[in-house]
Coordinates of C-alpha atoms in Angstrom, one line a residue:
M1 CA 27.4 17.8 12.5
G2 CA 26.9 20.0 9.5
S3 CA 28.5 23.2 10.7
S4 CA 25.8 25.3 8.9
T5 CA 22.9 23.3 10.3
K6 CA 20.9 25.0 13.0
Y7 CA 19.2 23.0 15.8
I8 CA 15.9 23.8 17.5
F9 CA 14.6 21.9 20.5
I10 CA 11.0 21.9 21.5
T11 CA 10.2 21.0 25.1
G12 CA 6.8 20.9 26.8
G13 CA 5.7 21.7 30.3
V14 CA 2.7 21.8 32.7
T15 CA 0.9 19.0 30.9
S16 CA 1.4 16.7 27.9
S17 CA -0.8 16.8 24.7
L18 CA -0.4 20.6 24.3
G19 CA 0.5 20.1 20.7
K20 CA 4.3 20.2 20.5
G21 CA 4.0 18.2 17.3
I22 CA 1.7 20.8 15.7
I23 CA 3.9 23.7 16.8
A24 CA 7.0 21.9 15.5
A25 CA 5.3 21.2 12.2
S26 CA 4.0 24.8 11.9
L27 CA 7.3 26.4 12.6
A28 CA 8.9 24.0 10.1
K29 CA 6.3 24.9 7.5
L30 CA 7.0 28.7 8.0
L31 CA 10.8 28.2 7.7
Q32 CA 10.2 25.9 4.6
A33 CA 8.0 28.6 3.1
R34 CA 11.0 31.0 3.4
G35 CA 13.2 28.7 1.4
F36 CA 14.9 26.7 4.1
S37 CA 15.1 22.9 4.0
V38 CA 13.8 21.6 7.3
T39 CA 13.3 18.3 9.0
I40 CA 11.7 17.4 12.3
Q41 CA 12.4 14.5 14.7
K42 CA 10.6 13.2 17.7
F43 CA 12.3 11.8 20.8
D44 CA 9.9 9.7 22.9
P45 CA 10.8 8.9 26.5
Y46 CA 9.1 5.5 26.7
L47 CA 11.0 2.2 26.8
N48 CA 9.3 0.5 23.8
I49 CA 11.8 0.2 21.0
D50 CA 9.1 1.7 18.7
P51 CA 5.3 2.2 18.9
G52 CA 4.7 -0.9 16.6
T53 CA 3.6 -3.1 19.5
L54 CA 1.7 -0.4 21.4
N55 CA -2.1 -0.6 21.7
P56 CA -3.6 2.4 19.8
Y57 CA -5.5 3.3 23.0
E58 CA -2.1 3.9 24.6
H59 CA -0.6 6.1 22.0
G60 CA -2.9 6.7 19.1
E61 CA -2.1 5.2 15.7
C62 CA 1.3 3.9 14.7
Y63 CA 2.5 5.8 11.7
V64 CA 4.6 4.0 9.1
T65 CA 7.4 5.8 7.0
E66 CA 8.6 5.0 3.5
D67 CA 11.5 3.0 4.9
G68 CA 9.2 0.8 7.0
A69 CA 9.8 2.4 10.4
E70 CA 6.8 2.1 12.9
T71 CA 6.8 5.6 14.5
D72 CA 4.9 8.1 16.6
L73 CA 1.8 9.7 15.1
D74 CA 3.5 13.1 15.2
L75 CA 5.6 12.1 12.2
G76 CA 2.4 12.0 10.3
H77 CA 1.8 15.6 11.1
Y78 CA 5.4 16.4 10.0
E79 CA 4.8 14.8 6.6
R80 CA 1.3 16.3 6.2
F81 CA 2.6 19.8 6.9
L82 CA 5.9 19.6 5.1
D83 CA 5.1 17.3 2.2
T84 CA 8.5 15.6 2.7
P85 CA 9.0 12.0 3.8
T86 CA 10.4 11.1 7.2
S87 CA 12.3 7.9 8.1
Q88 CA 13.5 5.7 10.9
A89 CA 15.9 8.5 12.0
N90 CA 13.1 10.9 12.7
N91 CA 11.7 9.0 15.7
V92 CA 13.8 7.7 18.5
T93 CA 12.7 6.2 21.8
T94 CA 14.4 5.7 25.1
G95 CA 14.1 2.0 24.4
R96 CA 16.2 2.4 21.2
I97 CA 18.8 4.5 22.9
Y98 CA 19.3 2.0 25.7
N99 CA 19.2 -0.9 23.3
N100 CA 22.0 0.7 21.2
V101 CA 24.2 1.4 24.3
I102 CA 23.7 -2.1 25.8
T103 CA 24.5 -3.7 22.4
K104 CA 27.7 -1.7 22.2
E105 CA 28.5 -2.6 25.8
R106 CA 28.0 -6.4 25.1
K107 CA 30.3 -6.1 22.1
G108 CA 33.0 -4.6 24.4
E109 CA 33.0 -1.2 22.6
F110 CA 33.4 0.7 25.9
L111 CA 36.6 -1.1 26.7
G112 CA 35.6 -2.2 30.2
K113 CA 34.4 1.3 31.3
T114 CA 31.5 1.6 33.7
V115 CA 28.5 2.4 31.4
Q116 CA 26.4 5.3 32.9
V117 CA 23.6 7.6 32.0
I118 CA 26.1 10.4 31.6
P119 CA 28.1 10.3 29.4
H120 CA 27.0 7.1 27.6
I121 CA 23.3 7.4 27.3
T122 CA 23.4 11.2 26.8
D123 CA 26.1 10.8 24.1
E124 CA 23.9 8.3 22.3
I125 CA 21.0 10.7 22.5
K126 CA 23.1 13.5 21.1
R127 CA 24.4 11.3 18.3
N128 CA 20.8 10.8 17.3
F129 CA 20.0 14.5 17.7
F130 CA 22.7 15.4 15.2
K131 CA 22.4 12.5 12.8
L132 CA 20.0 14.2 10.4
G133 CA 22.1 17.3 10.2
E134 CA 25.3 15.5 9.3
D135 CA 25.0 15.3 5.5
G136 CA 24.2 19.0 5.1
Q137 CA 20.9 18.5 3.3
F138 CA 19.0 20.4 6.0
D139 CA 19.4 24.0 7.1
V140 CA 17.4 23.4 10.2
V141 CA 16.7 20.3 12.3
I142 CA 13.8 20.6 14.8
T143 CA 13.8 18.1 17.6
E144 CA 10.6 17.6 19.7
I145 CA 11.2 16.1 23.1
G146 CA 8.2 14.0 24.0
G147 CA 6.6 14.0 27.5
C148 CA 6.8 16.8 30.0
V149 CA 9.7 18.6 31.7
G150 CA 10.0 17.1 35.2
D151 CA 9.1 13.6 34.1
I152 CA 11.7 11.2 35.5
E153 CA 12.0 9.4 32.2
S154 CA 12.7 12.6 30.1
L155 CA 15.6 13.7 32.3
P156 CA 18.4 12.1 30.2
F157 CA 17.0 13.9 27.1
I158 CA 16.8 17.3 28.8
E159 CA 20.4 16.8 30.0
A160 CA 21.4 15.9 26.4
V161 CA 19.8 19.1 25.2
R162 CA 21.8 21.1 27.8
Q163 CA 25.0 19.5 26.6
A164 CA 24.1 20.1 22.9
K165 CA 24.0 23.8 23.5
W166 CA 27.8 23.7 24.3
D167 CA 28.6 21.4 21.5
L168 CA 26.8 23.6 18.9
G169 CA 27.9 27.0 20.0
Q170 CA 26.3 30.4 19.8
N171 CA 23.5 31.0 17.2
N172 CA 23.2 27.3 16.2
F173 CA 21.0 26.3 19.1
L174 CA 17.5 27.3 20.3
V175 CA 15.0 26.0 22.8
I176 CA 11.3 26.6 22.5
H177 CA 9.3 25.7 25.5
L178 CA 5.6 25.0 25.0
T179 CA 3.4 25.6 28.0
L180 CA -0.2 26.1 29.2
I181 CA -1.7 29.3 30.6
P182 CA -4.9 28.0 32.3
F183 CA -7.9 30.2 32.8
L184 CA -9.5 29.9 36.2
A185 CA -13.2 30.4 35.7
A186 CA -13.9 31.1 39.4
A187 CA -11.3 33.8 39.6
K188 CA -11.9 34.9 36.0
E189 CA -8.2 35.2 35.3
L190 CA -5.3 33.6 33.4
K191 CA -2.7 32.0 35.6
T192 CA 1.1 32.1 34.8
K193 CA 2.3 30.2 37.9
P194 CA 2.3 26.7 36.2
T195 CA 4.5 28.1 33.4
Q196 CA 6.8 29.8 35.9
H197 CA 7.2 26.4 37.7
S198 CA 7.8 24.6 34.4
V199 CA 10.5 27.0 33.3
K200 CA 12.0 26.8 36.8
Q201 CA 12.3 23.0 36.3
L202 CA 14.0 23.6 32.9
L203 CA 16.4 26.1 34.6
E204 CA 17.2 23.5 37.3
A205 CA 18.3 21.2 34.5
G206 CA 20.5 23.9 33.1
I207 CA 18.4 25.1 30.2
Q208 CA 17.1 28.6 29.6
P209 CA 14.3 28.6 27.1
D210 CA 14.7 31.2 24.3
I211 CA 11.1 31.4 23.3
L212 CA 7.9 30.6 25.2
V213 CA 4.9 29.4 23.3
C214 CA 1.8 29.6 25.5
R215 CA -1.3 27.5 24.8
T216 CA -4.3 29.4 25.9
E217 CA -8.1 29.5 25.3
Y218 CA -8.1 33.3 25.7
H219 CA -5.9 36.1 24.3
L220 CA -3.0 36.9 26.6
P221 CA -3.1 40.5 27.7
Q222 CA 0.1 42.5 27.6
E223 CA 0.6 42.5 31.4
V224 CA 0.4 38.7 31.4
K225 CA 3.1 38.5 28.7
K226 CA 5.2 41.0 30.6
K227 CA 4.9 38.9 33.8
L228 CA 5.9 35.8 31.9
A229 CA 8.9 37.5 30.3
L230 CA 10.0 38.8 33.7
F231 CA 9.7 35.6 35.7
C232 CA 11.0 33.3 32.9
N233 CA 14.0 35.4 31.7
V234 CA 12.5 35.6 28.2
Q235 CA 12.4 38.7 26.0
L236 CA 8.9 40.1 25.8
N237 CA 8.6 39.6 22.0
C238 CA 9.6 36.0 22.5
V239 CA 6.4 35.2 24.6
I240 CA 4.2 33.8 21.9
E241 CA 0.5 33.3 22.2
A242 CA -0.9 30.0 20.8
M243 CA -4.7 30.3 20.9
D244 CA -6.9 27.2 20.3
A245 CA -7.6 27.0 16.6
S246 CA -10.6 25.6 14.7
T247 CA -8.3 23.4 12.7
I248 CA -4.6 22.4 13.2
Y249 CA -4.0 23.7 9.6
D250 CA -4.6 27.3 10.9
V251 CA -1.7 27.1 13.3
P252 CA 1.1 28.0 10.8
L253 CA -0.7 31.2 9.9
L254 CA -1.4 32.0 13.6
M255 CA 2.3 31.4 14.4
K256 CA 3.3 33.7 11.5
K257 CA 1.0 36.4 12.8
E258 CA 2.8 36.0 16.2
K259 CA 6.1 36.3 14.3
L260 CA 7.4 32.9 15.7
D261 CA 9.5 32.3 12.5
E262 CA 11.0 35.8 12.7
R263 CA 12.0 35.4 16.3
V264 CA 13.6 32.0 15.5
M265 CA 15.5 33.5 12.5
S266 CA 16.9 36.4 14.4
K267 CA 18.1 34.2 17.3
L268 CA 19.7 31.7 14.9
K269 CA 21.1 34.5 12.6
L270 CA 19.3 33.0 9.7
T271 CA 18.7 35.2 6.7
S272 CA 15.7 34.3 4.6
K273 CA 16.3 33.5 1.0
T274 CA 12.8 34.1 -0.2
N275 CA 9.6 35.7 1.0
T276 CA 7.2 33.5 2.8
D277 CA 5.2 31.5 0.2
L278 CA 2.0 30.2 1.8
E279 CA -0.3 30.8 -1.1
Q280 CA -1.1 27.1 -1.7
W281 CA -1.6 26.6 2.0
K282 CA -4.1 29.6 2.2
D283 CA -5.8 28.2 -0.9
F284 CA -6.3 24.8 0.9
L285 CA -7.6 26.6 4.0
G286 CA -10.0 28.6 1.8
R287 CA -11.5 25.4 0.3
L288 CA -11.5 23.7 3.6
K289 CA -13.5 26.4 5.3
N290 CA -15.9 27.3 2.5
P291 CA -17.3 23.9 1.3
T292 CA -20.0 24.0 -1.4
Q293 CA -21.4 20.5 -0.5
E294 CA -21.2 17.9 2.2
V295 CA -21.1 14.1 2.5
N296 CA -21.6 11.8 5.5
I297 CA -19.0 9.0 5.8
G298 CA -19.0 6.2 8.3
L299 CA -15.7 4.9 9.6
V300 CA -16.1 1.4 11.0
G301 CA -13.4 0.3 13.4
K302 CA -12.8 -1.1 16.9
Y303 CA -10.8 1.8 18.5
V304 CA -13.5 4.4 17.8
S305 CA -13.5 5.8 21.4
L306 CA -10.0 7.2 20.7
P307 CA -10.1 9.1 17.3
D308 CA -6.2 9.4 17.4
A309 CA -6.2 5.7 16.6
Y310 CA -7.3 6.7 13.1
K311 CA -5.5 10.0 12.9
S312 CA -4.0 9.7 9.4
I313 CA -7.4 8.5 8.0
I314 CA -9.2 11.4 9.6
E315 CA -6.7 13.9 8.2
A316 CA -6.7 12.3 4.7
F317 CA -10.5 12.9 4.6
I318 CA -9.9 16.6 5.5
H319 CA -7.4 16.9 2.6
A320 CA -9.6 15.0 0.1
G321 CA -12.7 16.9 1.2
A322 CA -11.0 20.2 0.6
A323 CA -9.8 19.1 -2.8
S324 CA -13.5 18.8 -3.8
E325 CA -14.7 21.8 -1.7
C326 CA -16.7 19.2 0.2
K327 CA -17.3 19.0 4.0
V328 CA -16.7 15.4 5.1
N329 CA -18.8 14.6 8.2
L330 CA -17.0 11.5 9.6
T331 CA -18.9 9.3 12.0
L332 CA -16.9 6.7 13.9
I333 CA -18.8 3.5 14.3
S334 CA -17.8 0.7 16.6
S335 CA -17.6 -2.6 14.7
E336 CA -18.5 -4.5 17.9
E337 CA -21.9 -2.8 18.0
L338 CA -22.7 -3.9 14.4
H339 CA -24.8 -7.0 13.7
A340 CA -27.3 -7.9 11.0
D341 CA -30.3 -6.3 12.9
S342 CA -28.6 -3.1 13.9
I343 CA -26.8 -2.3 10.7
P344 CA -29.6 -0.7 8.6
K345 CA -30.2 1.8 11.5
K346 CA -26.5 2.4 12.2
L347 CA -25.5 2.9 8.6
E348 CA -28.6 4.8 7.3
G349 CA -28.0 8.3 6.1
L350 CA -24.4 7.5 5.2
D351 CA -23.1 8.4 1.7
G352 CA -20.1 6.2 2.0
V353 CA -18.4 3.7 4.4
V354 CA -14.8 3.1 5.2
V355 CA -13.7 -0.1 7.0
A356 CA -10.6 0.7 9.0
P357 CA -7.3 -1.2 9.5
G358 CA -6.8 -3.2 12.7
F359 CA -5.4 -6.5 14.1
G360 CA -7.2 -9.4 15.7
E361 CA -10.7 -10.9 15.7
R362 CA -12.6 -8.4 17.9
G363 CA -15.3 -6.7 15.9
L364 CA -14.6 -8.7 12.7
E365 CA -18.1 -10.1 12.2
G366 CA -19.5 -6.6 12.6
K367 CA -17.2 -5.4 9.8
I368 CA -18.2 -8.3 7.6
E369 CA -21.9 -7.4 8.0
A370 CA -21.2 -3.7 7.3
V371 CA -19.5 -4.6 4.1
R372 CA -22.4 -6.9 3.0
F373 CA -24.8 -4.0 3.6
V374 CA -22.9 -1.5 1.5
R375 CA -22.2 -4.0 -1.2
E376 CA -25.8 -5.0 -1.6
N377 CA -27.1 -1.4 -1.3
D378 CA -24.7 0.2 -3.7
I379 CA -23.2 2.5 -1.1
P380 CA -19.6 3.6 -2.0
F381 CA -17.1 1.5 0.0
F382 CA -13.4 1.9 0.8
G383 CA -11.5 -0.8 2.7
I384 CA -8.1 -0.2 4.1
C385 CA -5.7 -3.1 5.0
L386 CA -7.9 -5.3 7.3
G387 CA -10.9 -3.5 5.6
M388 CA -9.8 -5.0 2.3
Q389 CA -9.4 -8.4 3.8
V390 CA -12.9 -8.1 5.4
A391 CA -14.4 -7.3 2.0
V392 CA -12.7 -10.4 0.6
I393 CA -14.1 -12.6 3.4
E394 CA -17.6 -11.2 3.0
F395 CA -17.6 -11.7 -0.8
A396 CA -16.3 -15.3 -0.4
R397 CA -19.0 -16.1 2.1
N398 CA -22.0 -14.4 0.6
V399 CA -21.3 -14.5 -3.2
L400 CA -19.0 -17.5 -3.6
G401 CA -21.0 -19.5 -1.1
L402 CA -17.9 -20.4 1.0
E403 CA -19.7 -20.1 4.3
K404 CA -16.7 -20.7 6.5
A405 CA -14.2 -18.5 4.5
N406 CA -12.0 -16.6 6.8
S407 CA -8.5 -15.2 7.4
T408 CA -6.1 -17.6 9.1
E409 CA -5.4 -14.8 11.5
M410 CA -8.9 -15.2 12.9
D411 CA -9.5 -18.9 12.3
P412 CA -6.3 -21.0 11.7
D413 CA -8.5 -24.0 10.8
S414 CA -10.8 -22.3 8.2
P415 CA -11.5 -24.7 5.3
D416 CA -11.4 -21.7 3.0
P417 CA -8.5 -19.4 4.1
V418 CA -9.1 -16.7 1.5
I419 CA -6.6 -14.5 3.6
G420 CA -3.5 -16.2 4.9
L421 CA 0.2 -16.0 5.7
M422 CA 2.7 -16.2 2.9
E423 CA 4.8 -19.4 3.1
D424 CA 8.1 -17.6 4.1
Q425 CA 6.4 -16.0 7.2
K426 CA 5.0 -19.0 8.8
N427 CA 8.0 -19.9 10.9
I428 CA 8.7 -16.5 12.4
E429 CA 7.8 -16.0 16.0
L430 CA 8.7 -12.5 16.9
L431 CA 5.7 -10.2 16.1
G432 CA 7.9 -7.4 14.8
G433 CA 9.6 -9.6 12.2
T434 CA 6.7 -10.9 10.2
M435 CA 5.2 -7.7 8.9
R436 CA 5.3 -6.3 5.4
L437 CA 6.4 -2.8 6.4
G438 CA 7.1 0.3 4.4
S439 CA 6.9 1.2 0.7
Y440 CA 6.3 -1.5 -2.0
P441 CA 5.5 -1.2 -5.7
C442 CA 2.1 -2.0 -7.2
E443 CA 0.9 -2.2 -10.8
L444 CA -2.7 -1.1 -11.6
K445 CA -5.0 -2.6 -14.2
K446 CA -6.1 -0.1 -16.8
G447 CA -9.8 0.8 -16.7
S448 CA -10.1 0.0 -13.0
K449 CA -11.3 2.5 -10.4
A450 CA -7.8 2.5 -8.8
Y451 CA -6.2 3.3 -12.2
Q452 CA -8.7 6.2 -12.7
A453 CA -7.9 7.6 -9.3
Y454 CA -4.1 7.5 -9.7
G455 CA -4.0 8.3 -13.4
K456 CA -1.0 6.0 -13.8
A457 CA -0.1 2.3 -13.8
K458 CA 2.8 2.2 -11.4
I459 CA 2.5 3.3 -7.8
N460 CA 4.3 2.8 -4.5
E461 CA 2.4 2.6 -1.2
R462 CA 3.2 1.9 2.4
H463 CA 2.3 -1.3 4.1
R464 CA 1.8 -2.5 7.6
H465 CA 0.3 -6.0 7.7
R466 CA 1.0 -9.6 8.1
Y467 CA -1.7 -11.6 6.2
E468 CA -2.2 -11.6 2.4
F469 CA -4.9 -12.5 -0.2
N470 CA -4.7 -16.2 -1.0
N471 CA -4.1 -16.3 -4.8
A472 CA -5.5 -19.8 -5.0
Y473 CA -9.0 -18.2 -4.9
L474 CA -8.3 -15.4 -7.3
K475 CA -9.9 -17.1 -10.3
S476 CA -13.2 -17.8 -8.6
F477 CA -13.3 -14.2 -7.3
E478 CA -12.7 -12.8 -10.7
E479 CA -15.3 -15.0 -12.3
S480 CA -17.9 -13.7 -9.8
G481 CA -17.2 -10.0 -10.3
M482 CA -14.5 -9.1 -7.7
F483 CA -11.1 -8.6 -9.3
A484 CA -7.6 -7.7 -8.4
S485 CA -6.9 -4.2 -9.8
G486 CA -3.6 -3.8 -8.2
I487 CA -0.8 -6.4 -8.0
N488 CA 2.8 -6.3 -6.6
P489 CA 4.9 -6.9 -9.7
D490 CA 7.7 -8.7 -7.7
T491 CA 5.7 -11.1 -5.6
E492 CA 2.3 -11.2 -7.4
L493 CA 0.6 -10.4 -4.1
V494 CA -2.8 -8.8 -4.5
E495 CA -2.8 -5.1 -3.4
I496 CA -6.2 -3.8 -4.5
M497 CA -9.5 -5.6 -4.9
E498 CA -12.5 -4.0 -6.6
I499 CA -16.1 -4.9 -7.5
K500 CA -17.1 -4.1 -11.1
N501 CA -20.7 -3.1 -11.1
H502 CA -20.8 -0.9 -8.0
P503 CA -20.7 2.9 -7.6
W504 CA -17.3 2.6 -5.8
F505 CA -16.1 -0.6 -4.1
V506 CA -12.3 -0.6 -3.5
G507 CA -10.3 -2.4 -0.9
A508 CA -6.5 -1.6 -0.6
Q509 CA -4.1 -3.9 1.3
F510 CA -1.8 -0.9 1.9
H511 CA -2.3 2.2 3.9
P512 CA -3.0 5.1 1.5
E513 CA -3.7 7.5 4.4
Y514 CA 0.0 7.6 5.4
K515 CA 0.9 9.5 2.1
S516 CA -1.9 12.1 2.1
T517 CA -0.7 15.6 2.7
V518 CA -2.2 19.1 2.7
L519 CA -0.7 19.9 -0.7
T520 CA -1.0 16.4 -2.3
P521 CA -4.2 14.8 -1.0
H522 CA -4.3 11.0 -1.6
P523 CA -5.9 10.1 -5.0
L524 CA -7.9 7.2 -3.5
F525 CA -9.4 9.3 -0.9
V526 CA -10.1 12.1 -3.4
R527 CA -11.8 9.7 -5.8
F528 CA -13.8 8.0 -3.0
I529 CA -15.2 11.4 -1.9
K530 CA -16.0 12.3 -5.5
A531 CA -17.8 8.9 -5.9
T532 CA -19.9 9.6 -2.8
I533 CA -20.8 13.0 -4.0
E534 CA -21.9 11.6 -7.4
N535 CA -23.7 8.7 -5.9
K536 CA -25.6 11.0 -3.5
K537 CA -26.8 13.0 -6.5
T538 CA -28.2 10.0 -8.3
K539 CA -30.3 8.8 -5.3

């Protein structure tokens, strides 16, 4: 433990999905704007080792870090707000904690002791709490505890937080409890009882929250704040109101107005090195809220009933839209509802189309038909991961005349496997082991749309996929007008495919959305939006 590092723990009560991640990211942003170096980590109480094998309907998208960790989507918020990369160490699950402890036990590291939740599991949790603070590069480590206080599965984490207080000592430890103040329409009043119960559960576990952040749809009157302070043993000025906001990017400014950062600093005896610098952030919000034009973009995918499955893409469009002072109206379109007859109706009125990432065969033919429609009708197109592979399959079938072209993921016996596994992957059976995950280099061809977007030849992007473009077909693709504009210099794998004579037709094998942040929107998204704006004008 870096002796100078301060630790903040964020717990949640009453209900899940109150936005602990956004509050954590907002507080981190405010501290960062005052000159502190901050990182955030998320502890998830489920037993999966990581979210890599979770269905997006269960847990939203799986976010990938530079070092190839498959993590919780909250890490995406951390990066988008702070503009600093996270890693494997920033997301830990119960599964990983138990896995580590059991591995040690099997190796005999506990010397025959009975292995128990306390101290062995809690020690392992604490080791992970403190890991990021050890090398002294962070002034503050914020730890978000997933789930809800009172859940059976989060008990060991709460106990580890209780112990951490004694390990860290005075002024180095702080607990923020995020809770809900519901408004009962029939009684026309805000109710504090759920919060009282939630704090009581924390107290039973031996933790006194220092700050209460109260999610609410209405302003909290002073008497409600007083009641909360009295019943929850919290200072009145540490009862913080968190009103619903029109955009998550408002939350740092709302929390600043509520003086959340000041309360934290005084409790941790932190003295600010600089004044809060949020000018760029305010500038971004100004452009976001005062667009001068708008475009309609269709996002074609198979998990559209849960927008969180495409969280990073949706946010990347917000960043890119603001960069051009353009309102991006994103319509989610289910690929399973798309077929040749329905497409003109479903896609009419769109200025651009994105085909989203995904795994498996469901909805594939719909995606192929959508790509054909936008290719033939000169509508700007952006394919991400599977979206790029779909564009390749469509081109092979309808331009190269290879009617049964496919990916071996969907049809292992396809006579024309334009997308397939690389040789060294074919014998691996565990799903987690066959992926190309994390950051890989890519070289761009000068003069291509991708090169224009990035303005440089060498880039690094994050991957999460198993199947690759089959280079045996590259020559015939390029002769017919679709060319590889981005190639991995080490493996010669194709990273980006483009069509020459088209307003904007780019498919990327990687996931650009993972690297888009508020202050550095992703160049491919920015150029795609610009292309849709320009194309709309020429119509």
